[in-house]
Each structure stands twice: as structure tokens, then as C-alpha cells.
XYZ file of C-alpha atoms in Angstrom:
447
model
C -0.054 0.172 -0.501
C 1.330 3.391 -0.877
C 1.240 6.306 1.215
C -1.547 7.883 0.171
C -3.972 5.220 -0.053
C -3.666 4.128 3.501
C -5.699 7.770 4.194
C -8.202 7.198 0.740
C -8.856 4.253 2.853
C -9.528 5.650 6.392
C -11.311 8.714 4.985
C -13.575 6.038 3.123
C -14.128 4.336 6.107
C -14.368 6.965 8.549
C -15.219 10.680 7.258
C -18.857 9.997 8.487
C -17.234 9.695 12.053
C -15.233 12.303 11.118
C -17.737 15.028 10.821
C -20.016 13.813 13.726
C -17.548 15.352 15.478
C -16.879 18.028 13.789
C -17.987 21.495 12.640
C -20.476 22.332 9.379
C -17.791 25.013 8.880
C -15.325 22.323 8.625
C -17.029 19.738 7.439
C -18.614 21.837 4.513
C -14.481 21.892 2.949
C -14.289 18.441 3.446
C -14.904 16.124 0.952
C -13.811 18.529 -1.844
C -10.353 18.085 -0.479
C -10.329 14.566 0.203
C -11.188 14.750 -3.988
C -8.014 16.762 -4.014
C -5.508 14.570 -1.943
C -6.799 11.880 -4.030
C -5.599 13.842 -7.492
C -2.171 15.316 -6.159
C -1.092 12.366 -3.560
C 1.676 13.108 -1.826
C 4.507 15.256 -3.461
C 7.691 13.707 -4.490
C 11.419 15.356 -4.045
C 10.432 15.804 -7.793
C 7.957 19.025 -6.617
C 10.122 22.060 -6.412
C 9.211 23.124 -3.103
C 9.135 19.766 -1.502
C 12.347 18.234 -3.278
C 14.322 18.251 0.214
C 11.977 16.221 2.313
C 10.451 13.350 1.467
C 6.753 13.387 2.168
C 5.651 10.346 1.099
C 8.473 8.526 3.777
C 7.125 10.949 6.763
C 3.463 9.571 6.212
C 3.598 5.663 5.145
C 3.800 5.056 9.289
C 0.687 3.505 10.234
C -0.220 5.936 13.048
C -2.930 5.843 15.195
C -6.187 9.141 15.179
C -8.475 10.041 17.875
C -11.376 10.273 15.899
C -13.498 9.721 18.218
C -11.990 12.893 20.193
C -11.882 10.701 23.336
C -10.633 12.803 26.473
C -6.727 12.961 27.433
C -5.747 12.404 30.828
C -3.846 15.342 31.441
C -4.942 18.887 32.893
C -2.244 21.387 31.266
C -2.676 24.276 33.497
C -1.736 22.027 36.685
C 0.775 19.501 35.201
C 2.761 22.029 32.465
C 4.888 25.803 32.658
C 6.555 27.308 29.798
C 6.917 30.408 31.440
C 8.846 33.371 30.078
C 9.851 35.782 32.765
C 8.301 39.664 33.151
C 5.910 37.977 30.311
C 2.423 38.645 30.949
C 0.234 36.535 28.248
C -2.964 34.985 27.987
C -2.496 31.191 28.345
C -4.143 28.896 26.103
C -3.893 24.829 25.929
C -4.191 22.230 23.200
C -3.508 18.440 23.795
C -2.643 17.167 20.462
C -5.285 18.714 18.416
C -7.840 19.284 20.810
C -8.379 23.320 22.524
C -8.380 22.948 26.089
C -12.128 24.086 27.927
C -11.334 22.800 31.124
C -9.986 25.335 32.606
C -9.407 29.045 31.009
C -6.769 31.522 31.972
C -7.932 33.909 34.616
C -6.763 36.916 32.496
C -8.339 37.025 29.058
C -7.936 39.713 26.450
C -11.278 41.244 26.856
C -12.017 43.841 24.396
C -13.870 41.808 21.939
C -11.482 39.735 21.422
C -12.729 35.852 20.491
C -10.106 33.211 21.892
C -11.927 29.947 21.204
C -12.427 26.405 19.920
C -12.982 26.525 16.468
C -16.039 24.074 16.433
C -17.314 26.524 18.963
C -16.598 29.890 17.953
C -18.283 28.041 14.363
C -21.171 27.524 15.916
C -21.578 30.507 18.245
C -20.501 32.647 15.245
C -21.029 30.737 11.767
C -20.432 34.245 9.658
C -17.414 34.623 10.698
C -15.926 31.968 11.118
C -17.266 30.827 7.529
C -16.102 33.750 5.790
C -12.552 33.160 6.485
C -12.020 29.303 7.009
C -10.217 28.075 4.377
C -10.155 30.851 1.919
C -6.150 31.001 1.812
C -5.368 27.400 2.337
C -6.053 26.355 -0.573
C -6.983 22.327 -0.865
C -6.586 22.011 -4.528
C -3.128 23.655 -4.753
C -1.065 21.156 -1.624
C -1.303 17.830 -0.641
C -0.298 17.941 3.004
C -3.260 21.416 3.571
C -6.021 19.207 1.496
C -4.632 15.741 4.035
C -5.085 18.436 7.142
C -8.426 19.779 5.692
C -10.198 16.396 5.304
C -8.612 15.203 8.797
C -8.868 17.914 10.918
C -12.006 17.939 13.463
C -11.078 21.207 15.623
C -8.246 23.532 16.083
C -8.510 27.649 17.589
C -9.826 30.590 17.140
C -8.829 33.780 17.652
C -10.530 36.970 15.992
C -9.871 40.683 17.356
C -12.118 43.534 16.344
C -11.962 46.596 14.878
C -9.158 48.893 16.438
C -8.258 46.969 19.083
C -5.191 45.667 20.721
C -4.779 42.482 22.302
C -2.849 43.523 25.922
C -1.501 40.712 26.657
C 0.230 38.512 24.507
C -1.865 35.095 23.358
C -0.008 32.094 24.318
C -0.784 28.624 23.058
C 0.775 25.557 24.264
C 0.534 22.824 21.944
C 1.163 19.087 24.089
C 1.427 16.065 22.305
C 0.494 13.743 24.526
C -0.293 9.626 23.824
C 0.035 6.106 24.701
C 0.534 4.714 21.427
C 1.901 6.044 17.974
C -0.333 9.102 16.962
C -1.230 11.388 14.007
C -2.538 14.404 14.845
C -3.917 16.914 12.201
C -4.191 20.914 14.313
C -6.055 23.860 12.092
C -5.491 27.378 13.514
C -7.862 30.608 12.283
C -6.480 33.717 12.650
C -8.440 37.311 12.172
C -7.430 40.690 12.646
C -9.672 43.052 11.502
C -9.073 46.956 10.271
C -6.548 48.300 13.197
C -6.200 45.098 14.929
C -3.224 44.493 16.627
C -2.283 40.977 18.331
C 1.187 39.025 19.332
C 1.061 35.412 18.797
C 3.772 33.082 21.010
C 2.913 28.821 19.535
C 5.036 26.673 21.708
C 5.329 22.896 20.360
C 6.221 20.003 23.087
C 6.408 16.628 23.400
C 5.144 15.210 26.680
C 5.533 11.685 25.917
C 8.540 9.304 24.494
C 6.167 8.006 21.342
C 5.917 8.465 18.193
C 3.976 11.872 16.609
C 3.347 13.163 13.364
C 1.510 16.147 13.497
C 0.131 18.631 10.514
C -0.943 21.834 11.231
C -2.766 25.003 8.919
C -2.288 28.340 10.172
C -5.191 31.148 8.360
C -3.899 34.330 9.546
C -6.065 37.333 7.658
C -4.076 40.879 8.416
C -6.530 43.557 8.143
C -5.957 47.002 6.625
C -3.798 49.033 9.391
C -3.651 45.627 11.380
C -0.571 44.653 13.195
C 0.303 40.720 13.777
C 3.137 39.159 15.491
C 3.418 35.317 14.828
C 6.176 33.645 16.771
C 6.216 29.702 16.809
C 9.048 27.869 19.174
C 9.162 23.879 18.504
C 10.394 21.850 21.581
C 9.610 18.132 21.196
C 11.877 15.603 20.441
C 13.932 13.015 17.863
C 10.853 11.168 17.567
C 8.186 13.811 16.082
C 7.725 14.819 11.996
C 6.149 18.209 12.230
C 4.615 19.472 8.873
C 3.252 23.151 9.200
C 1.366 25.243 6.741
C 1.551 28.816 7.731
C -0.910 30.845 5.240
C -0.735 35.240 5.736
C -2.910 37.820 4.355
C -1.691 41.291 3.661
C -4.649 44.011 3.416
C -3.445 47.783 3.106
C -0.682 49.382 5.043
C -0.229 46.186 7.558
C 2.211 45.121 9.542
C 3.588 41.394 9.699
C 6.543 40.254 11.793
C 6.763 36.096 12.055
C 9.288 34.394 13.573
C 9.647 30.620 13.323
C 12.749 29.307 16.085
C 13.139 25.100 15.824
C 15.576 23.938 19.217
C 15.481 20.341 19.144
C 12.837 17.685 16.638
C 12.620 15.360 14.750
C 11.654 15.590 11.274
C 10.636 19.355 10.581
C 9.356 20.901 7.505
C 7.844 24.102 7.629
C 5.881 26.309 5.002
C 5.190 29.722 4.787
C 2.636 31.291 1.629
C 2.315 35.470 2.666
C 0.736 37.480 0.281
C 0.069 41.402 -0.179
C -3.186 42.524 -1.193
C -3.391 45.532 0.069
C -0.143 48.570 -0.542
C 1.515 50.159 1.681
C 2.123 47.203 3.908
C 5.764 45.227 5.485
C 6.793 42.057 6.987
C 9.651 40.030 8.069
C 10.178 36.916 8.758
C 12.375 35.263 10.326
C 13.844 31.754 11.253
C 16.212 29.964 13.732
C 17.479 26.087 13.607
C 19.865 24.828 15.819
C 19.789 20.875 15.193
C 21.901 18.409 15.950
C 22.197 13.981 15.628
C 20.270 13.263 12.319
C 17.331 16.119 12.850
C 15.859 17.182 9.433
C 14.313 21.035 9.229
C 13.138 22.083 6.282
C 11.617 26.129 5.686
C 10.020 27.029 2.461
C 9.109 30.337 2.110
C 6.786 31.731 -0.930
C 6.035 35.689 -0.597
C 4.148 37.089 -2.938
C 4.150 40.810 -3.610
C 0.205 41.085 -5.329
C 1.033 44.645 -5.423
C 2.817 47.443 -5.072
C 4.809 49.910 -2.361
C 4.725 46.745 -0.415
C 8.397 46.066 1.758
C 9.594 42.069 2.792
C 11.852 41.660 4.712
C 13.414 37.456 5.441
C 16.061 36.417 7.494
C 17.304 32.220 8.184
C 19.913 31.131 9.905
C 20.456 27.365 10.739
C 23.728 26.565 13.090
C 23.930 22.122 12.165
C 26.016 20.154 14.160
C 26.653 15.957 14.103
C 25.172 14.193 10.992
C 21.836 16.771 10.711
C 20.167 18.333 7.474
C 19.042 21.226 6.817
C 16.929 22.935 4.159
C 16.107 26.688 3.130
C 13.854 27.410 -0.462
C 12.356 30.845 0.249
C 10.984 33.023 -3.560
C 9.808 36.235 -3.609
C 7.491 36.677 -6.323
C 7.052 40.019 -7.274
C 4.341 40.340 -10.307
C 3.134 42.555 -12.517
C 2.567 46.559 -11.878
C 3.828 45.661 -7.971
C 5.897 48.632 -8.754
C 7.876 50.442 -5.575
C 8.504 47.065 -3.898
C 11.461 46.278 -1.568
C 12.516 43.271 -0.648
C 15.711 41.396 1.080
C 16.235 37.921 1.605
C 18.925 35.965 3.158
C 20.074 32.761 4.333
C 23.046 32.485 6.218
C 24.340 28.381 7.540
C 26.944 26.791 9.841
C 27.784 24.018 9.236
C 29.542 22.808 12.755
C 31.062 19.435 11.460
C 31.967 18.116 8.050
C 28.889 15.447 8.267
C 26.017 18.202 8.383
C 24.676 19.289 5.081
C 22.768 22.404 4.269
C 21.002 22.648 1.036
C 19.934 25.903 0.215
C 18.329 28.166 -2.862
C 16.875 31.604 -2.468
C 14.969 32.721 -5.219
C 13.675 36.191 -6.860
C 11.009 36.344 -9.833
C 10.594 39.839 -11.007
C 7.869 41.500 -13.777
C 8.326 44.585 -12.273
C 10.658 47.612 -13.101
C 10.870 49.863 -10.187
C 11.813 47.547 -7.625
C 14.417 46.740 -4.731
C 14.961 43.447 -4.054
C 18.229 41.471 -3.609
C 18.887 37.782 -1.899
C 21.608 35.465 -1.135
C 22.613 32.528 0.605
C 26.195 32.015 2.919
C 27.580 28.597 3.878
C 30.436 28.186 6.142
C 32.231 26.543 9.472
C 33.625 28.313 12.463
C 35.786 30.551 11.716
C 39.194 28.614 12.494
C 41.230 32.329 13.119
C 38.029 33.404 15.638
C 38.717 29.987 17.120
C 41.907 30.364 17.849
C 42.360 33.784 18.993
C 39.705 33.056 21.642
C 41.752 29.854 23.002
C 44.860 32.390 23.526
C 43.271 34.317 26.028
C 42.335 31.342 28.089
C 38.544 30.240 26.373
C 38.006 26.308 25.491
C 38.102 25.389 22.464
C 33.972 24.165 23.157
C 33.190 27.558 25.137
C 34.554 29.415 21.817
C 32.511 27.364 19.498
C 29.995 27.939 21.653
C 29.881 31.626 21.470
C 30.941 31.868 18.314
C 27.496 29.452 17.240
C 25.256 31.897 20.240
C 26.335 34.932 18.760
C 25.281 33.567 14.958
C 22.031 33.396 15.468
C 21.417 35.676 17.988
C 20.173 38.405 14.990
C 16.998 36.313 14.498
C 16.051 36.763 17.950
C 16.425 40.343 18.587
C 14.212 40.700 15.407
C 11.058 39.590 17.775
C 9.542 42.521 20.028
C 8.241 41.077 22.694
C 11.518 41.920 24.805
C 10.854 39.490 27.784
C 10.988 36.846 25.124
C 13.901 37.927 23.455
C 15.355 37.261 26.644
C 13.932 34.184 27.134
C 14.904 32.653 23.706
C 18.709 33.755 24.450
C 18.505 31.474 27.370
C 17.394 28.867 26.011
C 19.610 28.382 22.720
C 22.878 29.079 25.389
C 21.188 25.778 26.966
C 20.729 24.170 23.303
C 23.718 24.577 22.685
C 25.046 23.740 25.971
C 23.446 19.967 25.748
C 21.343 20.995 28.969
C 17.631 22.116 27.464
C 15.756 18.618 27.712
C 12.226 20.022 28.751
C 10.963 23.872 29.748
C 11.884 24.353 33.100
C 8.547 23.783 36.032
C 7.572 20.823 33.485
C 6.168 18.128 35.614
C 4.607 16.297 32.440
C 8.318 14.424 32.022
C 9.014 13.806 35.068
């Protein structure tokens, strides 16, 4: 049986069960997503956007799914802490792919801001959810998005009304928890109305020593003059496979700061599709990867300048040790009529061992004349002269290597706007390089 067939058979046998535990707005797209998945199949490495990761191999194992939505016996508020000192957040949990509703944060955003289960929000605000769900995550173009759309039964919904600012960062802890090997399909829908502003911190953790396969689709709509900061941090383990597709649409004069940090993982593929639909908008898209052993991290981005007078800045940095593999492929697309576009795309990589491998492919595709667009990439090793200089002044070789690697990735962390989060990540990155970052301090799930 090929990798696709087991999911085709699963849906044929269980589609009614899947629908019975989901919302009408999600079910409305499910069958068409299934048809798209059957037509597309998992992309081979001959497909340009997937050339660095064997998707069929990732989805080949037989994982269990919680289609009946059985309750997971955990109170994350009691068992789990993912604190960022001096950062006030409204803290929510998603256990596997279910929004945790038995307890909610004592301090919620207020001001008409909705943070809720996608299924519950679809019942309470059907017109609002239906207006946005599935509109930019196109199932007819991407097999993973199609698979997620046909299997996802719930997710997270966030709505920030017009001219409203979320005073606190909205922090969402995604916990993988299971006694058996498990596949989860998580969905996130974020809507920022005109003039709205919100900051998010998504943290991915695996609480059990099982094989996990996770698909995630995030759709974020950023209205006129709205501002979104979306920070995604992965600290899972080597048995985890994470495939995440993020879709962002920006309207006039909007601002987006998107940061993805991979500190611990097994195999990770992150895809970002960002489109400018209104002039005067700007985005900053940044990534930091620290990998060792045989970890694999593939970041693929597409920034689509559909209109003029927009600015995009992109910076991804990798530090690879042991036999780890990194990949970055980023395309800046400037369409006809998108004059006065300003774009900078940079990928810098450090292979700290001879066995580490990095694949890099920054791309520009320009169909307008009056633009300022640059791209570039570098792959190198630690500077021997700098290592020697530091050792001559009493710094050990291991400490010198750590300091150089730490300094290399700091530029990405400093792109974040949340100062307490930057301070926390500086600490976590140092702990990661020292080999002492096994789990979050304060977490009692793993003890």
C-alpha cells in the first residue's frame, strides 16, 4: 500500500465519524479536500517546493488517530509550565489537536477578542468563521493542506475586532500526549480586523516518548492597518514529525512579524505562504534552526508581492551539528504592476561538522521594473582564526565554539518585538548549545 492509499481508505471508512465530531463549516470543505488529496497525492522530491523532504516516507507509518475525540487525561494548567519571565500572557492549551476548554486562563484578552475552539466558535459565530475558514489555505494546490482539511476535526480560532489591541500576548501551548504512536491534525484561524493588533506565541512540546506525526495549517488574515506578531517555537523530540503550513494575507498598510524557532525536533517541514493584497504593507519573516544528531529541518517560503509599495525582509539562520540536515528554499515573487517593491532575502548557515548538510535556494521572480530586490545565501564553518584567538586568551575550545554559534543566531532572535521573549530565547539557545535543554523548566509532565 502506498502512503496515500492508507489515508484514502481511512477517509472512505471514517468520513461520517470524522464529520460527526466536527463543525459544519469544517465539514463543508472536507469532501472537496479529499478529492484534491486523491488527485495530488503526496508530492515527490521532483516537485520544486518539496525537493528537500521525502513526504511520502514521513506519512508512510501507520499512526493512530483520535477520531472519536476521546478525552486525554491531563490538566495542562496543573502539569505544565512554559513560563517566559516578565511576559504577561493569556495562556491557552491545545492537547494534541483539541482546544482545552475545561479550564481557561484567569486573565483573558477581553475587549471583544475571541479565543476559542474552532468548532465552538463556528457554532457561536458561524458567519464570521465561514467568511475566513479555508479561504487562503488552498486544498487544490497542496496535498498536506488537503490532508489536514479532510482530517482536522477542531482547532483554535482567534478574532480581534476593529481598532482593538490585545494588551497581553496570546500564548498557546501545543502538547503532544499519547500512550501510542499518534497522528494529530491541528487547525488555526486568526483574524485581525481593521486597525487590530495582537502578538502570539505558539510553543510545541511532546510530553511522551512516542512517535508523533503532526500536520498543522494556520490561516492568518491581517486587515487594513492591522499588526500581527506570530512567534512559533518548537521544542519536541527526535521521534516527532512536524509538517506545518502557514498562510498569511495582508491588507493595506498592515504589518506582520513572523518568527519560527526550531530548538529540538526530529523531522520538521515549515512552509510559509505570505501574500500582499494591499499597498503600503510590510513583513519581517525570520527563522532560527539549531540541529544536531540526525535531525532534519526544511523551511520553505513564498512571499507574493501582488501589489506595489510593499516591503518584505526575510532572514533565516541555521546552525547544524553532527549529521543533521537543513534546507531553506525561499521565493520572492513580484508580480506585474507591483512597482516600488522593496525586498531583502537572506539565508546564512553554519555547518559545525563535516557531516552536516545544508541545502539553500533563495529565489527572485520579478515582473515589475521599479523595484529594489536582493537575495543571497552563505554556507560556512566556524572561523578557525576566531577560535584560535579566543583560545589564546584562555577560552576553552568548546566554550569558544559555543560563543561563536550563539552570536551567529542572535540576529534572528533580536528581530522579535517582545523583549521578555527575546531574553528567554537567548537563555534557551545557550542551554541548547550546552546540551542542557531537555524540557522546559517547571514542566512536570516529563518527570
